[in-house]
Amino acid sequence: MDIPAFFAASSNRRTVCIDSTFQGMLPTPSSGEIPLSEISDRIRREVRAPVVVMDHSSLRNRSFNGSLTKHLKVRGTEPWLMTHVETVDDLFDAFNGNTEMVLAPLHTILSEYELEDIHAVSDSFIPVVYCTGAEAMVMKGRRSGIGMALDDLADHGFYKVCIMDCDGSIEDSEWESIAEDHPSVIPFNIGRDAKVEGFEVGISVIGLH
C-alpha cells in the first residue's frame, strides 16, 4: 500500500496544502498552494487507505503549535498527522483533533524518558527516523547506524517505525537488509525517484501541480 503525503498549514482560519520539499531535514516551501478541501480530488488512494498530512509550520519551526490539528479534515479518510513532538504532552495535543495516527521525528523527542512515556500512553504513535548520508539521526543530536537505531526503538517497544531517506543516500542493499530485519518499517521516500520495494506499506509525497 502506498500512502500519499502532503504538507499543510493553517493560519487565520485558512488551511492550505503547501508545495514544499525537504532541504536537509527541514521543509522549504516553493511556489504554490491549494485549499485543503481540494486535496482529496488530487489523490488516488486505495479504499480506506490513510493520507499523511505533514504539519509544515511545526516541522519547519521545530515547535508544535497545534493550529493545524483543529482544522485537519480530509474528505474520505482519517488522516495521519506528522508533526513536531518533544514530550508526551505534545503528543496529547497532536491528538486533539481528527487524527488517527501521529508521526514525529525521533530526533525531536527530548529524552529516553519521554520516549518511554509516549510508548506507555499510545499505540498510535510512529517514530520517524530521519536519515542523511545513510545514517540515522536519533535523540540529543546523535547519529547512528540505521539498523542500530531500529534495534533500539524495538527495545523500547516500537516495531512500526518510519524511515525517511532525506537525501536518497540509502542504497537498495541497505533497504533490503532493513526489510529483512525489520519488516514493519514504513519507508518514507523523498530523496529518490523510484519507490522503495520490499515493504508492505510506503509513504510518498505528492505534488500539487
Short mmCIF file of C-alpha atoms in Angstrom, two decimals:
data_model
loop_
_atom_site.label_atom_id
_atom_site.label_comp_id
_atom_site.label_asym_id
_atom_site.label_seq_id
_atom_site.Cartn_x
_atom_site.Cartn_y
_atom_site.Cartn_z
CA MET A 1 0.00 0.00 0.00
CA ASP A 2 1.34 3.41 -0.97
CA ILE A 3 0.18 6.20 1.35
CA PRO A 4 0.12 9.71 -0.15
CA ALA A 5 1.55 12.59 1.88
CA PHE A 6 1.46 16.35 1.56
CA PHE A 7 2.40 19.46 3.54
CA ALA A 8 -0.30 21.64 5.08
CA ALA A 9 -0.54 24.72 7.28
CA SER A 10 -3.29 26.68 8.96
CA SER A 11 -3.46 30.36 9.87
CA ASN A 12 -6.18 32.99 10.14
CA ARG A 13 -8.84 30.30 9.82
CA ARG A 14 -7.44 29.29 6.43
CA THR A 15 -5.98 25.82 5.92
CA VAL A 16 -3.95 25.13 2.80
CA CYS A 17 -1.76 22.45 1.25
CA ILE A 18 1.73 23.77 0.51
CA ASP A 19 4.09 22.76 -2.26
CA SER A 20 7.28 22.15 -0.28
CA THR A 21 10.38 19.97 -0.29
CA PHE A 22 12.94 18.94 2.29
CA GLN A 23 16.24 20.76 2.28
CA GLY A 24 18.35 18.69 4.60
CA MET A 25 15.95 17.90 7.42
CA LEU A 26 13.69 20.96 7.20
CA PRO A 27 10.78 21.55 4.80
CA THR A 28 11.30 24.52 2.49
CA PRO A 29 8.24 25.95 0.71
CA SER A 30 8.26 26.55 -3.02
CA SER A 31 5.57 28.26 -5.07
CA GLY A 32 2.02 27.03 -4.96
CA GLU A 33 -0.76 26.18 -2.53
CA ILE A 34 -4.34 24.96 -2.68
CA PRO A 35 -7.14 24.84 -0.10
CA LEU A 36 -7.08 21.68 2.00
CA SER A 37 -10.65 20.99 0.89
CA GLU A 38 -9.43 20.39 -2.68
CA ILE A 39 -6.70 17.84 -1.96
CA SER A 40 -8.99 14.79 -1.96
CA ASP A 41 -9.72 15.29 -5.67
CA ARG A 42 -5.99 15.05 -6.44
CA ILE A 43 -5.24 11.89 -4.51
CA ARG A 44 -5.56 8.42 -5.91
CA ARG A 45 -5.61 6.04 -3.00
CA GLU A 46 -6.78 2.60 -2.10
CA VAL A 47 -10.14 2.24 -0.40
CA ARG A 48 -9.90 3.15 3.30
CA ALA A 49 -6.19 3.99 2.93
CA PRO A 50 -4.96 6.90 5.06
CA VAL A 51 -3.15 10.04 4.00
CA VAL A 52 -0.22 11.65 5.83
CA VAL A 53 -0.63 15.37 6.48
CA MET A 54 2.73 16.95 7.29
CA ASP A 55 2.46 19.93 9.63
CA HIS A 56 4.64 22.38 7.71
CA SER A 57 4.82 25.11 10.37
CA SER A 58 5.63 22.81 13.28
CA LEU A 59 8.23 20.79 11.35
CA ARG A 60 9.90 23.88 9.91
CA ASN A 61 9.89 25.89 13.16
CA ARG A 62 10.79 22.85 15.27
CA SER A 63 7.98 23.59 17.70
CA PHE A 64 4.49 22.13 17.97
CA ASN A 65 1.84 24.86 17.66
CA GLY A 66 -1.41 22.93 17.20
CA SER A 67 -3.04 25.30 14.73
CA LEU A 68 -3.35 22.62 12.04
CA THR A 69 -4.89 19.95 14.28
CA LYS A 70 -8.07 21.99 14.79
CA HIS A 71 -8.78 22.05 11.05
CA LEU A 72 -7.45 18.67 9.98
CA LYS A 73 -10.18 17.18 7.81
CA VAL A 74 -9.55 15.31 4.57
CA ARG A 75 -12.64 14.04 2.81
CA GLY A 76 -12.94 10.25 2.69
CA THR A 77 -10.25 9.38 5.23
CA GLU A 78 -9.00 9.84 8.77
CA PRO A 79 -5.59 11.46 8.30
CA TRP A 80 -2.30 10.62 9.90
CA LEU A 81 -0.53 13.72 11.21
CA MET A 82 3.22 14.17 11.01
CA THR A 83 4.31 16.95 13.34
CA HIS A 84 6.93 18.08 15.85
CA VAL A 85 6.76 16.22 19.17
CA GLU A 86 9.14 16.72 22.09
CA THR A 87 7.14 15.42 25.05
CA VAL A 88 4.15 13.23 25.83
CA ASP A 89 2.14 16.43 26.35
CA ASP A 90 2.86 17.41 22.74
CA LEU A 91 1.53 14.03 21.68
CA PHE A 92 -1.71 14.54 23.60
CA ASP A 93 -2.10 17.94 21.92
CA ALA A 94 -1.45 16.40 18.49
CA PHE A 95 -4.36 14.02 19.03
CA ASN A 96 -6.64 16.93 19.89
CA GLY A 97 -8.36 16.75 16.53
CA ASN A 98 -9.35 14.40 13.73
CA THR A 99 -6.13 12.37 13.78
CA GLU A 100 -5.93 8.58 13.61
CA MET A 101 -2.14 8.28 13.91
CA VAL A 102 0.68 10.68 14.83
CA LEU A 103 4.16 10.53 13.32
CA ALA A 104 7.06 12.61 14.62
CA PRO A 105 10.82 12.79 14.08
CA LEU A 106 12.71 10.67 16.58
CA HIS A 107 15.43 13.28 16.98
CA THR A 108 12.98 15.91 18.31
CA ILE A 109 11.92 13.81 21.30
CA LEU A 110 13.65 15.23 24.35
CA SER A 111 14.74 12.10 26.19
CA GLU A 112 14.51 8.36 26.65
CA TYR A 113 12.09 9.07 29.50
CA GLU A 114 9.72 10.94 27.16
CA LEU A 115 10.02 8.18 24.56
CA GLU A 116 9.08 5.57 27.15
CA ASP A 117 6.14 7.69 28.30
CA ILE A 118 4.93 8.10 24.73
CA HIS A 119 5.01 4.34 24.23
CA ALA A 120 3.17 3.80 27.51
CA VAL A 121 0.27 6.12 26.69
CA SER A 122 -0.32 5.46 22.98
CA ASP A 123 -0.09 2.68 20.44
CA SER A 124 -0.97 5.18 17.69
CA PHE A 125 2.42 6.89 17.51
CA ILE A 126 5.02 6.15 14.84
CA PRO A 127 8.57 7.50 15.27
CA VAL A 128 10.16 8.83 12.10
CA VAL A 129 13.90 8.26 11.75
CA TYR A 130 15.43 10.93 9.52
CA CYS A 131 18.43 9.66 7.55
CA THR A 132 21.12 11.59 5.73
CA GLY A 133 24.39 10.21 4.46
CA ALA A 134 22.91 6.73 5.09
CA GLU A 135 22.96 7.41 8.85
CA ALA A 136 20.09 7.85 11.29
CA MET A 137 19.51 10.99 13.32
CA VAL A 138 18.50 9.97 16.83
CA MET A 139 17.81 11.82 20.08
CA LYS A 140 20.06 14.53 21.51
CA GLY A 141 21.64 15.31 18.15
CA ARG A 142 23.43 11.99 17.87
CA ARG A 143 23.88 9.96 14.70
CA SER A 144 23.67 6.20 14.47
CA GLY A 145 23.65 3.33 12.06
CA ILE A 146 20.13 2.77 10.75
CA GLY A 147 19.96 -0.83 11.94
CA MET A 148 21.19 0.17 15.39
CA ALA A 149 18.53 2.89 15.63
CA LEU A 150 15.80 0.43 14.66
CA ASP A 151 17.07 -2.14 17.17
CA ASP A 152 17.00 0.49 19.91
CA LEU A 153 13.44 1.51 19.04
CA ALA A 154 12.38 -2.15 19.08
CA ASP A 155 13.87 -2.43 22.57
CA HIS A 156 11.53 0.44 23.55
CA GLY A 157 8.55 -1.38 22.04
CA PHE A 158 8.38 0.45 18.71
CA TYR A 159 8.22 -2.02 15.83
CA LYS A 160 6.28 0.13 13.38
CA VAL A 161 8.84 2.79 12.51
CA CYS A 162 9.05 5.17 9.56
CA ILE A 163 12.42 5.67 7.82
CA MET A 164 12.73 8.97 5.96
CA ASP A 165 15.55 8.95 3.40
CA CYS A 166 16.08 12.72 3.28
CA ASP A 167 18.79 12.74 0.63
CA GLY A 168 18.41 9.45 -1.23
CA SER A 169 21.57 8.06 0.34
CA ILE A 170 20.19 4.69 1.47
CA GLU A 171 21.31 2.07 -1.05
CA ASP A 172 19.00 -0.68 -2.28
CA SER A 173 21.09 -3.26 -0.41
CA GLU A 174 20.51 -1.37 2.85
CA TRP A 175 16.77 -1.22 2.21
CA GLU A 176 16.80 -4.98 1.59
CA SER A 177 18.57 -5.53 4.92
CA ILE A 178 16.06 -3.28 6.71
CA ALA A 179 13.12 -5.16 5.14
CA GLU A 180 14.57 -8.49 6.25
CA ASP A 181 15.37 -7.48 9.84
CA HIS A 182 12.51 -5.01 10.45
CA PRO A 183 9.59 -5.93 8.17
CA SER A 184 7.17 -3.47 9.82
CA VAL A 185 9.25 -0.45 8.78
CA ILE A 186 7.47 2.12 6.62
CA PRO A 187 9.81 3.76 4.08
CA PHE A 188 9.11 7.47 3.55
CA ASN A 189 10.97 8.17 0.37
CA ILE A 190 11.61 11.80 -0.52
CA GLY A 191 15.17 11.62 -1.79
CA ARG A 192 14.83 9.37 -4.83
CA ASP A 193 12.51 8.91 -7.78
CA ALA A 194 11.89 5.16 -7.57
CA LYS A 195 9.57 3.63 -5.00
CA VAL A 196 11.29 1.57 -2.30
CA GLU A 197 10.36 -2.08 -2.85
CA GLY A 198 10.05 -4.92 -0.37
CA PHE A 199 7.74 -3.29 2.19
CA GLU A 200 4.05 -3.75 2.78
CA VAL A 201 3.44 -0.02 3.31
CA GLY A 202 5.27 3.02 1.97
CA ILE A 203 4.72 6.80 2.04
CA SER A 204 5.27 9.13 -0.92
CA VAL A 205 4.91 12.91 -1.14
CA ILE A 206 2.51 14.07 -3.83
CA GLY A 207 2.99 17.27 -5.82
CA LEU A 208 0.31 19.92 -6.15
CA HIS A 209 0.91 20.53 -9.86
#
